[in-house]
Coordinates of C-alpha atoms and ligand atoms in Angstrom, one line a residue:
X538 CA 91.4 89.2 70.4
X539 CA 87.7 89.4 71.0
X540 CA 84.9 92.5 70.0
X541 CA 81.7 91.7 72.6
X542 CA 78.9 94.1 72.5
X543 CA 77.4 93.7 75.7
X544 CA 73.2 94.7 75.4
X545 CA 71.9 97.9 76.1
X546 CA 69.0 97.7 77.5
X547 CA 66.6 101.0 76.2
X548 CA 64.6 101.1 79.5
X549 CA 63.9 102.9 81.6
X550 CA 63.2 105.8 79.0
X551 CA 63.7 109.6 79.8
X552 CA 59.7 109.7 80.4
X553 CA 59.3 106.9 82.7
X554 CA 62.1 108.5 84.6
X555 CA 60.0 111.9 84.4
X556 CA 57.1 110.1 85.7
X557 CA 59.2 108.7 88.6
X558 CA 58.9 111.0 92.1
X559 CA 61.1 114.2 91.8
X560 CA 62.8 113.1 89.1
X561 CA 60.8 115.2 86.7
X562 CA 62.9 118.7 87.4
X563 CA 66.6 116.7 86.4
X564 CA 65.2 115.3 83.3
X565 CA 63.5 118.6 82.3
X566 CA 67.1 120.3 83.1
X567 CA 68.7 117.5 80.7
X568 CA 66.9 118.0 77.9
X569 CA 66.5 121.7 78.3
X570 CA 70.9 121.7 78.2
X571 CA 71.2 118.7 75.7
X572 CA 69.5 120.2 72.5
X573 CA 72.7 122.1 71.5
X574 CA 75.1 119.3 72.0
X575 CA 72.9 116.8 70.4
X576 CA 72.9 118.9 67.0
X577 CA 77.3 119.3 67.2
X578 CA 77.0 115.5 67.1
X579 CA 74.5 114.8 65.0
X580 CA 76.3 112.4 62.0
X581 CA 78.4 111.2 64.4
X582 CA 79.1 107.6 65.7
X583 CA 80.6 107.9 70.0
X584 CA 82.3 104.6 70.5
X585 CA 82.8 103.3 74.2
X586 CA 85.4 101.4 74.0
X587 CA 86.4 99.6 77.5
X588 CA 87.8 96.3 78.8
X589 CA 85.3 95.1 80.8
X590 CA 81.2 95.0 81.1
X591 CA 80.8 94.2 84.7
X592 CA 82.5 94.6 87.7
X593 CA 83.0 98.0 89.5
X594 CA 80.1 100.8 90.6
X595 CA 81.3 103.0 88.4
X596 CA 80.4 100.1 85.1
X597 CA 76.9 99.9 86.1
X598 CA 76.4 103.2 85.1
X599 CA 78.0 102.9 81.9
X600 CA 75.2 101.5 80.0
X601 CA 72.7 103.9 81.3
X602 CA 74.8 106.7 79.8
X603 CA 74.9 104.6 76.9
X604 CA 71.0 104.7 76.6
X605 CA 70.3 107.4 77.8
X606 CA 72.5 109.3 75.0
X607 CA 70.9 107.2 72.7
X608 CA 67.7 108.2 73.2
X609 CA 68.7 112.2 73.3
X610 CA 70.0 111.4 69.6
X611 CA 73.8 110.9 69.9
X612 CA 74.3 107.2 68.1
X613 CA 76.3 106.0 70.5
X614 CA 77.9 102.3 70.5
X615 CA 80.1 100.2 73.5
X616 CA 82.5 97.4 72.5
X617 CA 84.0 95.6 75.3
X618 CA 87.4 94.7 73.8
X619 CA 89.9 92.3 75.4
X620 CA 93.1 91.0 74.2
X621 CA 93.9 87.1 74.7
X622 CA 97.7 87.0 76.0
X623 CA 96.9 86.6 79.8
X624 CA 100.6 88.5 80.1
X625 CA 98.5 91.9 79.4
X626 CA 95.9 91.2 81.8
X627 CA 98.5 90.8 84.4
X628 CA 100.6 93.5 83.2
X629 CA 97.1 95.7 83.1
X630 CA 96.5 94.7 86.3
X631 CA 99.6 95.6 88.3
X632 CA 99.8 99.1 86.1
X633 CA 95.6 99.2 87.9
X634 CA 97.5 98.7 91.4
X635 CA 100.3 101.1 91.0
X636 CA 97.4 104.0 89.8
X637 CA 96.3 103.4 93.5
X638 CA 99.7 103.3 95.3
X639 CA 100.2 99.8 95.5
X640 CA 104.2 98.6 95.1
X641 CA 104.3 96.3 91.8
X642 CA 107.4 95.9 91.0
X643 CA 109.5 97.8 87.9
X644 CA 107.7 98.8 84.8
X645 CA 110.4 97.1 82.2
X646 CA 111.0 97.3 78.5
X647 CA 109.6 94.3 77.7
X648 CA 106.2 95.8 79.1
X649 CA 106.1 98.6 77.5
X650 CA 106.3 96.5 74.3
X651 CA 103.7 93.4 75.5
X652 CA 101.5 96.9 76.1
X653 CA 102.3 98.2 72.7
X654 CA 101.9 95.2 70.9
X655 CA 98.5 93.6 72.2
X656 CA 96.9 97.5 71.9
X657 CA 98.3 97.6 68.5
X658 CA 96.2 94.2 68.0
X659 CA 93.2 95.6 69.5
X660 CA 93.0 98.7 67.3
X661 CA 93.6 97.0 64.2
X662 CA 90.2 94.6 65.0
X663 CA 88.3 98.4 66.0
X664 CA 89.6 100.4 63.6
X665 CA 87.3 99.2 60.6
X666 CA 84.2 100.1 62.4
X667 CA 85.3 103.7 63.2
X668 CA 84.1 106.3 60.7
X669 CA 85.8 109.1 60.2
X670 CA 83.7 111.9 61.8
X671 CA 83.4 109.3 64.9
X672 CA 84.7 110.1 68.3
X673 CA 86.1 107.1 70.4
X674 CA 86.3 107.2 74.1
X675 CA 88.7 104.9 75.5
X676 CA 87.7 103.8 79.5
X677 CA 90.4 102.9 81.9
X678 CA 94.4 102.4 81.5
X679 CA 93.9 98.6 79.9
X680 CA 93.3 99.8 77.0
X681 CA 94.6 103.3 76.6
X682 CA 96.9 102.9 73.8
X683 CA 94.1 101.5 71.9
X684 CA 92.5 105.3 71.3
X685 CA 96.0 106.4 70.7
X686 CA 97.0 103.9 67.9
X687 CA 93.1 104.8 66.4
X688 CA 93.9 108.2 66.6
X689 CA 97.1 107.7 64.8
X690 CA 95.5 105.3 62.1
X691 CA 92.5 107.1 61.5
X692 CA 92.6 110.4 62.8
X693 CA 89.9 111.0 65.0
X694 CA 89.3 112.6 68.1
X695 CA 90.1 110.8 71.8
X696 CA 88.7 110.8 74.8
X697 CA 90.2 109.6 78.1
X698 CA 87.7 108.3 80.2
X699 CA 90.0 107.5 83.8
X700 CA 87.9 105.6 86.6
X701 CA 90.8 105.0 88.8
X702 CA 93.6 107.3 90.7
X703 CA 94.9 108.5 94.0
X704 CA 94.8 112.0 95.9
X705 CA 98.6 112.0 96.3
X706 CA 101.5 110.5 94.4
X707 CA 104.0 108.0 95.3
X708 CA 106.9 106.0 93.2
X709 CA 104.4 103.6 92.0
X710 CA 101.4 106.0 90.6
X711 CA 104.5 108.1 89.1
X712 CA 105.8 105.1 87.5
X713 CA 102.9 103.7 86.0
X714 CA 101.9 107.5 85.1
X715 CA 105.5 107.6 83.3
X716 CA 104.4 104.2 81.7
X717 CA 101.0 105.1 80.1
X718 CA 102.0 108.8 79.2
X719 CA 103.6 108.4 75.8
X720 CA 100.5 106.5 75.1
X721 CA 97.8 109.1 76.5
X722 CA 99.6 112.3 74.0
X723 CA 97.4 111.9 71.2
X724 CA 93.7 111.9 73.4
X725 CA 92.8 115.8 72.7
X726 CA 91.2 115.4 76.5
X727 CA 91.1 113.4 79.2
X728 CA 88.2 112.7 82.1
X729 CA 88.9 112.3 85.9
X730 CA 86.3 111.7 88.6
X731 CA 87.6 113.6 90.8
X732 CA 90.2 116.9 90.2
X733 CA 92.7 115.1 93.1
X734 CA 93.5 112.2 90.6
X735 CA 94.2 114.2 87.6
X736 CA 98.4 113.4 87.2
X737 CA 100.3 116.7 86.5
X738 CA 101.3 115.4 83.0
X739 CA 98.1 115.6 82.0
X740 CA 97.2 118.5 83.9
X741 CA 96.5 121.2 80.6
X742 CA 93.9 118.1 78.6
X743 CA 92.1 117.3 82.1
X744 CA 88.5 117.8 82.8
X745 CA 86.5 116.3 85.8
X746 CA 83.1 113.9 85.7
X747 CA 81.8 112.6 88.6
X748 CA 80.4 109.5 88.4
X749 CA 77.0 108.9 88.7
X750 CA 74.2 106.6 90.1
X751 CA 70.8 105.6 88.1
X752 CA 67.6 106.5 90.8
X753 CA 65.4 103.5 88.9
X754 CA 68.4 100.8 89.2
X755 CA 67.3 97.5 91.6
X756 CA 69.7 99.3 93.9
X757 CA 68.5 103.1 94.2
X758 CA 64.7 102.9 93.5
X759 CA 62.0 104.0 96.0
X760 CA 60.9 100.9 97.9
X761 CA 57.6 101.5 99.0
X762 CA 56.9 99.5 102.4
X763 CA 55.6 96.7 101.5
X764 CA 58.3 96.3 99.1
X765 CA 60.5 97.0 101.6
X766 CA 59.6 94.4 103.9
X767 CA 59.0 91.9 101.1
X768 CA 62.6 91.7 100.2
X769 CA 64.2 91.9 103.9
X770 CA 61.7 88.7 104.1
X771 CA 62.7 86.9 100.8
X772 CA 66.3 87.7 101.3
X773 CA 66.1 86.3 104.8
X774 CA 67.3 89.6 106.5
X775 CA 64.1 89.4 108.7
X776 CA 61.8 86.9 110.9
X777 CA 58.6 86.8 110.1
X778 CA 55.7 84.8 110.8
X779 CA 53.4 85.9 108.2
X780 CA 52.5 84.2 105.0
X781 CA 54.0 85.8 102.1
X782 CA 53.2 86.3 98.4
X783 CA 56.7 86.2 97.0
X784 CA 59.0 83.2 97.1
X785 CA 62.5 83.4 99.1
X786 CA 65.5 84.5 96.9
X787 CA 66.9 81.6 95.6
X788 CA 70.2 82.6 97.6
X789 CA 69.7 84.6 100.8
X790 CA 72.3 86.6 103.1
X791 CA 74.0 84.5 105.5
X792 CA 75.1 86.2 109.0
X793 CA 78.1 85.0 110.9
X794 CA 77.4 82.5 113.9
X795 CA 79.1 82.6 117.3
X796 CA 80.7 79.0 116.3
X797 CA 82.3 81.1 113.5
X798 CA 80.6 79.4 110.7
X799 CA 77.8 81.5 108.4
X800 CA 74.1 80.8 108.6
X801 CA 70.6 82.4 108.4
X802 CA 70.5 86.0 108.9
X803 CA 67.9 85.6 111.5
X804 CA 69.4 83.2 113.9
X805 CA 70.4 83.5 116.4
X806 CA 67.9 86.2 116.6
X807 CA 66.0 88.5 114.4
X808 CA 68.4 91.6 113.4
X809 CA 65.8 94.0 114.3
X810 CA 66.7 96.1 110.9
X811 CA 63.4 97.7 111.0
X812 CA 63.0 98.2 115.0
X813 CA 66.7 99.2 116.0
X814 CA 68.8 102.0 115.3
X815 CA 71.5 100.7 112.8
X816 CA 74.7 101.6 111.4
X817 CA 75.4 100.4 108.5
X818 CA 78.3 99.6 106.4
X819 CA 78.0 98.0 102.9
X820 CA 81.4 97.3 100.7
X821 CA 83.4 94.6 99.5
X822 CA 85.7 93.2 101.7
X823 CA 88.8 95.5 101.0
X824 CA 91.2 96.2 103.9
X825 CA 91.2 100.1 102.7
X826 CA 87.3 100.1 103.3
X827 CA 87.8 100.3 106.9
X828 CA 86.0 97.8 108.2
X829 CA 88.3 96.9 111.2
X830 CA 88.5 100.5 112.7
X831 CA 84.9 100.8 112.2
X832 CA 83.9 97.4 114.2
X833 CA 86.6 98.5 116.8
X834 CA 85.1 102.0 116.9
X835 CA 81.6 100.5 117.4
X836 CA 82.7 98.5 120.1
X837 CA 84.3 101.0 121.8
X838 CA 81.0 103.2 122.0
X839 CA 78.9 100.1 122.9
X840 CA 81.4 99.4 125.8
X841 CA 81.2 102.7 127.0
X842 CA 79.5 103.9 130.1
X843 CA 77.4 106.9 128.6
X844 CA 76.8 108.2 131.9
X845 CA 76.4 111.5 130.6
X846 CA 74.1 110.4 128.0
X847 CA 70.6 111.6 128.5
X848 CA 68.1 108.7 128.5
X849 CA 66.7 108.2 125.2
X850 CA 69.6 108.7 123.9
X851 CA 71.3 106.3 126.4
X852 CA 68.6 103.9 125.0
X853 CA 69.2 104.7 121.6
X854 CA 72.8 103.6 122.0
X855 CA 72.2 100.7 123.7
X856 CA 69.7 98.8 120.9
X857 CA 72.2 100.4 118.3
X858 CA 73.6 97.2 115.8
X859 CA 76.3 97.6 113.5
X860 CA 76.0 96.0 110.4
X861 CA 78.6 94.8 108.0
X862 CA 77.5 93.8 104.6
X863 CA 79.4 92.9 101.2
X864 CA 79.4 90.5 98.4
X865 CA 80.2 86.7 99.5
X866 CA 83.5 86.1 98.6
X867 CA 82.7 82.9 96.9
X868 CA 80.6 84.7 94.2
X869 CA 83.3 87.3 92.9
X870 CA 86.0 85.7 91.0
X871 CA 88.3 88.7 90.6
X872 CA 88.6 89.5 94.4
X873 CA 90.4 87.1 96.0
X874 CA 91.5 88.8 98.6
X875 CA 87.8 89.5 100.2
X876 CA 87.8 86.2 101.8
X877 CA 91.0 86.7 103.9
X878 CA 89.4 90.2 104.6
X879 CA 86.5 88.7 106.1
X880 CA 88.0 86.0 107.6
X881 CA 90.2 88.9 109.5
X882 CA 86.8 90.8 110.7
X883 CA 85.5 87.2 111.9
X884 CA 88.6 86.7 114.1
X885 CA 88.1 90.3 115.4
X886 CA 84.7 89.9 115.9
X887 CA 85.1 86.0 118.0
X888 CA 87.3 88.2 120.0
X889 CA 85.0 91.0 121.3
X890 CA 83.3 90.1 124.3
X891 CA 79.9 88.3 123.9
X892 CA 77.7 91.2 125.1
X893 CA 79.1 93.6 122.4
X894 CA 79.3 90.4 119.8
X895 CA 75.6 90.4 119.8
X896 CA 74.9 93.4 118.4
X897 CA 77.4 93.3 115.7
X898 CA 76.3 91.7 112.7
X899 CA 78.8 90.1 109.4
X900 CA 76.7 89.5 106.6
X901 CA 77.8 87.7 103.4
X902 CA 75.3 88.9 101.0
X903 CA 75.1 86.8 97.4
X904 CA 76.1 87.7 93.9
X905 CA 74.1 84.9 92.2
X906 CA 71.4 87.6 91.4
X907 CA 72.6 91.2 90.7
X908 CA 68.7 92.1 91.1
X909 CA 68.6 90.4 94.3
X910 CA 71.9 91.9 95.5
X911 CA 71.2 95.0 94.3
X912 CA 67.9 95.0 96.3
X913 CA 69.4 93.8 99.3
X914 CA 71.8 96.8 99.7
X915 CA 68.8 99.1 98.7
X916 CA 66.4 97.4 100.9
X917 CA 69.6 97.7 103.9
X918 CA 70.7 101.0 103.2
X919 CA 67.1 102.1 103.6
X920 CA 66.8 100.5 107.0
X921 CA 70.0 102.3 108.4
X922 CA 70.0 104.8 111.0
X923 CA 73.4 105.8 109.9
X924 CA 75.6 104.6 106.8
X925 CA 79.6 104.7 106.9
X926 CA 82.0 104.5 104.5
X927 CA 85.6 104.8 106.7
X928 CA 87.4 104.0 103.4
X929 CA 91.0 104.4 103.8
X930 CA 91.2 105.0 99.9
X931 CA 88.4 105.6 97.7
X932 CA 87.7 106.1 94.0
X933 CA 84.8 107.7 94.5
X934 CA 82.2 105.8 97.2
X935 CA 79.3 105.2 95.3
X936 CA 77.6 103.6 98.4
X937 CA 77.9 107.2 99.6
X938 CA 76.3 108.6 96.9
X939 CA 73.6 105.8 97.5
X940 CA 72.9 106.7 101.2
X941 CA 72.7 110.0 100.7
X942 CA 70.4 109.6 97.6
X943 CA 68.0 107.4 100.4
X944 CA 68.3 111.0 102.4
X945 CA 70.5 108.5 105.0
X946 CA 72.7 110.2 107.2
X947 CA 76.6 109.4 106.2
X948 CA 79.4 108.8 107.9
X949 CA 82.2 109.3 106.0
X950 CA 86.5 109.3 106.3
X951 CA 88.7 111.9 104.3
X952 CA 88.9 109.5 101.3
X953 CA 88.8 111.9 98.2
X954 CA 85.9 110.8 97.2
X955 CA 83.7 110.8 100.0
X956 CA 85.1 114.7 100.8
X957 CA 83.4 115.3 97.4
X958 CA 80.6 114.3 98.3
X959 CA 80.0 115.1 102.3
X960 CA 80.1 118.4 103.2
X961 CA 81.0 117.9 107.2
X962 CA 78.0 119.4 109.3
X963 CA 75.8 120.0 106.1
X964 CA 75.4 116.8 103.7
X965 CA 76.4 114.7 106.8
X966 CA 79.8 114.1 109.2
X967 CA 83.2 112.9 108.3
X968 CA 85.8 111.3 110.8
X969 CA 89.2 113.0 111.2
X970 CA 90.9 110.0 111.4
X971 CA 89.8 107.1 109.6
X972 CA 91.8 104.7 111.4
X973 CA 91.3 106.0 115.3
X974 CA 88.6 103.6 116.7
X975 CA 88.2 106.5 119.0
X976 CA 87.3 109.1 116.8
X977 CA 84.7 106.5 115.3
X978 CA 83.3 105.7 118.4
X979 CA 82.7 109.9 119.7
X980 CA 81.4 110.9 115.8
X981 CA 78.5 107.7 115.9
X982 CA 77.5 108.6 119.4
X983 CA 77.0 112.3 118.2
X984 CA 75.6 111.4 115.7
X985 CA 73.0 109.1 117.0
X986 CA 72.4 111.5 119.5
X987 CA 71.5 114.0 117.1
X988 CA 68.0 113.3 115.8
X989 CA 67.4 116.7 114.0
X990 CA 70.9 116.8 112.5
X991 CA 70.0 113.0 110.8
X992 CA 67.4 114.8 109.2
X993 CA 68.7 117.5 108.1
X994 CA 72.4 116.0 106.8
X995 CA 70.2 113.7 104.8
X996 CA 68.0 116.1 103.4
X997 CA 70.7 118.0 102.1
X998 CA 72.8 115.1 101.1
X999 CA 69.8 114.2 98.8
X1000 CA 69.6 117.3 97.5
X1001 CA 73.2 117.4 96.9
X1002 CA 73.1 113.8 94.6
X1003 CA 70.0 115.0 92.8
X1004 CA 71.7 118.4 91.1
X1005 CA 75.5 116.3 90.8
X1006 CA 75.5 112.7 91.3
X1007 CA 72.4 111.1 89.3
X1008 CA 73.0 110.2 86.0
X1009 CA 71.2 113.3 84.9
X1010 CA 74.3 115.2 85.7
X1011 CA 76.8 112.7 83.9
X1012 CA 74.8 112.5 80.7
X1013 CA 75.0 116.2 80.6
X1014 CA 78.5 116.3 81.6
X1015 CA 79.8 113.7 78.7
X1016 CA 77.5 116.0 75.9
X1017 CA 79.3 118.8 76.8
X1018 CA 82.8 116.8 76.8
X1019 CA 81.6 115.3 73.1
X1020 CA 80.2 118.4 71.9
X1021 CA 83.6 120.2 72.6
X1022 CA 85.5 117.3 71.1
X1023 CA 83.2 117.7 68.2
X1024 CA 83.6 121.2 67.5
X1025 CA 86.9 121.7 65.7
X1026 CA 86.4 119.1 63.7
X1027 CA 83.1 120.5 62.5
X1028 CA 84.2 124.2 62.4
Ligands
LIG1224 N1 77.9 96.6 96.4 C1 77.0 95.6 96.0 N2 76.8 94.5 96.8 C2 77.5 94.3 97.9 C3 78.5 95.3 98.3 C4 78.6 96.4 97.6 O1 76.3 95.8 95.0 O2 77.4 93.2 98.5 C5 78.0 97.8 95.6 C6 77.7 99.1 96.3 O3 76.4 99.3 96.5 C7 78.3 100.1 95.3 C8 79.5 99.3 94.7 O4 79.3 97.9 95.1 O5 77.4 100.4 94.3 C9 80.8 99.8 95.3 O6 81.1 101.0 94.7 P1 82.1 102.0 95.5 O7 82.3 103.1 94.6 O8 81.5 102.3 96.8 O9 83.4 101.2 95.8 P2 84.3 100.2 94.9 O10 83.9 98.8 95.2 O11 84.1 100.6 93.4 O12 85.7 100.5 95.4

C-alpha cells in the first residue's frame, strides 16, 4: 500500500488570475458566491482521495481545484493512494472498460472479494488521518470502496467524484454498475460530468459537475505573437530562417514522411500553420476519437470538384491542410494501443493519392515535457481554422472546451460530451454522423466557406466556457457540493 501526496503548486493565485485579460469578472463571481460555503466548512479537513496524479484531462485540473480551494479557506488535502496487488489494477482496469461499454469478461466472486479486500487495506492506511468533522471525496471506481469502508469506520460524510461513464447502457456498464453498487450505498452523493452518465441506481444521490479547464495552464493561456511563433519555431512546427532567442525544445514534433517513417515537422515542406486554412485535430490515438472518418472525410472534400464553390472560397479549400496531432506513442506507457492506432492512420494515409497526401499532415507530438506538449497543442489549436473532435465516445472533450476557450470554431460529433458543450449553429457545428466521411466532408466545406459564422460560433463558444467550463465554475460547483455535505452534520 502506498500514501503519495503529490505537490500542489499555490500559483497562479486568485489575483494573478484577476489580473489576467477578462478573467477578472469569473473570479469576482467566485468569490462573491464562495463566502457562504467557505464559513459551512470552516474546521473542516476535504480529503481528495484518488488513484492516480497524472494521466487524463480531467486530472490536470484536479490540483487547481485543490489550490484554488485552498486559497478561498477550505483546508483541503489530496492523497494519491494505490494498492500493491497488480490483480486490483487489472481488475480496476477492466471494471474502467466495462463503465465505457467495453466487453470484459464476467465480474466473479473472487473479484468482488480481491476489490473488497485491497480497499479494506487502503482505508485502514487513510483512516488515521481523517478527523471526524472531515469530508472525504473519493475520485473514480479504483478506489470507491475506499470512501465506503471510511464511512463505515469513521462516520463521515462521502463524496463520489465519477470521471468516467457512457450515454447509454449495455451488459458490460450494467455489470460493472451491479459490481461497484453495494460499495457506492454509503457516499451521501455522488458527482457525474455529465447528467447522461449518471446509472439509474444512483439516480436519487446524483448531482452533475462539469469538468473544467485552467485559462493560465501551458495549454490554455493567451499567446501573444511572438510567443506564438516562438514555440511553433522551437517545437519545429515551422521553417524559419530567422535567428532566434530561445533554444529548440529538447524534443520536437515529428511529422509522417511519404517513405512512412516520422521526421521533422517541416520537411518535406513547411506546414504553413500560420499561412493556410487548417483543420485541426488533437487527441490521443484512440480508435473512438475518430480519426479515420475524419482523414477519409477530409479527403473526400479535397478530392472534390467544388465547381459550385465561389472563388475564394474555391481557394480557401484548396490550401486547406488537415492536421492530426497526439501524444507519441512511445512517451505514454499506459496506452498501448495508440501506436497500432497510428500505425492504422499511416496505412490509410500511404494509401490516399499523393496530391491529397500532401496536405494531410500526422504529427507525433512528445510527452517528454508536459510544458512543452502542453504549449504545442496551445500554440496548434490557436493556429487552426477549424478544430474537430469526431469522437465516437467521449467523456467529456476537453480539447473542445480548449478550442472554443481560443474562440476556434468546433467541429464536433454527437459524443455526450461535446453535445454539452456545442450548441449546433451557435457555439459551433456538429456532424450527424460521426462515422459518414461524407457528412464530414459537406460540414468542413460549410464551414470553411462560412467566414462570418467562424466568428461568430467562436465568439460564443468562448463565452459559453467562460460562464461553465473554467475552473471558476468547478471551484464553485464543488463548494456548493461540500457545503451541502457539510450542513447536516453541522446543523
Ligand atoms: N492532449 C495533450 N497532448 C496531446 C494530445 C492531447 O496534452 O498530444 C490533451 C488535450 O489537449 C486534452 C487531453 O489531452 O487536454 C484530452 O482530454 P479529452 O477530454 O479531450 O479526452 P481524453 O483523452 O480524456 O479521452
Amino acid at each position: 500500500m502506498s500514501i503519495e501526496q503529490p505537490d500542489i503548486p499555490a500559483r497562479p493565485t486568485l489575483d494573478e488570475y484577476a489580473r489576467a485579460e477578462r478573467l477578472a469578472p469569473m473570479v469576482d463571481a467566485l468569490r462573491d458566491h464562495a463566502s457562504e460555503p467557505v464559513r459551512a466548512l470552516r474546521g473542516r479537513t476535504v480529503w481528495m482521495i484518488s488513484s492516480t496524479a497524472a494521466g487524463g484531462g480531467v486530472a490536470e485540473t484536479l490540483p487547481r481545484v485543490v489550490a484554488v480551494l485552498r486559497e478561498l479557506g477550505v483546508r483541503t488535502e489530496w492523497r494519491v493512494i494505490q494498492g500493491r496487488n497488480p490483480a486490483f489494477f487489472t481488475l480496476t482496469k477492466r471494471v474502467h472498460n466495462m463503465l465505457h461499454g467495453r466487453d470484459e469478461g464476467d465480474l466473479t466472486e473472487a473479484d468482488r472479494e480481491l476489490f473488497a479486500r485491497e480497499s479494506a487495506g487502503m482505508a485502514e492506511e487513510l483512516a488515521p488521518h481523517v478527523g471526524p468533522d472531515d469530508i472525504v471525496v473519493i475520485h473514480d471506481p479504483q478506489p470507491a470502496a475506499v470512501g465506503d469502508r471510511l464511512q463505515e469506520r469513521l462516520g463521515v460524510p462521502t463524496i463520489w467524484r465519477c470521471h468516467v461513464g457512457l450515454e447509454r447502457s449495455t451488459p458490460s456498464t450494467d455489470a460493472a454498475w451491479r459490481f461497484l453498487e453495494p460499495h457506492l450505498r454509503r457516499y451521501g452523493r455522488t458527482l457525474f460530468t455529465l447528467r447522461d452518465y449518471v446509472p439509474d441506481v444512483l439516480e436519487d444521490r446524483a448531482s452533475v459537475l462539469p469538468p473544467s479547464i485552467d485559462p493560465l495552464s501551458h495549454k490554455n493561456r493567451d499567446l501573444d505573437l511572438d510567443k506564438l511563433t516562438g514555440i511553433l519555431r522551437d517545437a519545429g512546427l515551422l521553417a524559419t530562417e530567422h535567428p532566434a532567442i530561445t533554444l529548440p525544445f529538447g524534443h520536437r514534433a515529428e511529422r509522417l514522411q511519404p517513405d512512412g517513417t516520422f521526421g521533422p515537422a517541416t520537411s518535406p515542406d513547411d506546414i504553413g500553420l500560420l499561412f493556410r486554412p487548417i483543420v485541426l485535430q488533437v487527441s490521443r490515438w484512440d480508435r473512438l476519437k475518430g480519426f479515420a472518418p475524419l482523414l477519409e472525410g477530409f479527403a473526400r472534400l479535397k478530392a472534390s470538384s467544388g465547381e459550385d464553390r465561389k472563388e475564394r472560397h474555391r481557394r480557401r479549400v484548396d490550401h486547406a491542410r488537415l492536421v492530426l496531432a497526439g501524444p507519441d506513442p512511445t512517451g505514454v506507457q499506459d496506452d498501448p494501443e495508440a501506436a497500432a492506432v497510428l500505425e492504422e492512420l499511416c496505412s490509410a494515409w500511404r494509401a490516399l493519392p499523393e496530391a491529397v497526401r500532401r496536405d494531410i499532415v500526422l504529427l507525433r507530438l512528445p510527452m517528454a515535457s508536459r510544458k512543452q506538449n502542453g504549449l504545442m497543442v496551445n500554440a496548434l489549436q490557436r493556429c487552426a481554422c477549424v478544430v474537430v473532435q469526431n469522437s465516437l465516445q467521449e467523456g467529456f472533450g476537453l480539447t473542445v472546451t480548449e478550442a472554443l476557450w481560443k474562440e476556434r470554431t468546433v467541429l464536433g460529433s454527437q459524443a455526450a460530451g461535446i453535445r454539452a458543450q456545442i450548441e449546433d449553429g451557435r457555439t459551433g457545428r456538429l456532424v450527424a454522423d460521426a462515422e459518414d466521411p461524407e457528412q464530414i466532408a459537406a460540414a468542413l466545406d460549410a464551414m470553411l466557406s462560412d467566414e462570418a459564422g467562424r466568428a461568430a460560433w467562436g465568439r460564443n463558444g468562448r463565452d459559453t466556457v467562460a460562464r461553465r467550463f473554467l475552473i471558476f465554475a468547478e471551484v464553485q460547483g464543488w463548494l456548493e457540493v461540500l457545503a451541502k455535505t457539510a450542513a447536516p452534520a453541522s446543523s
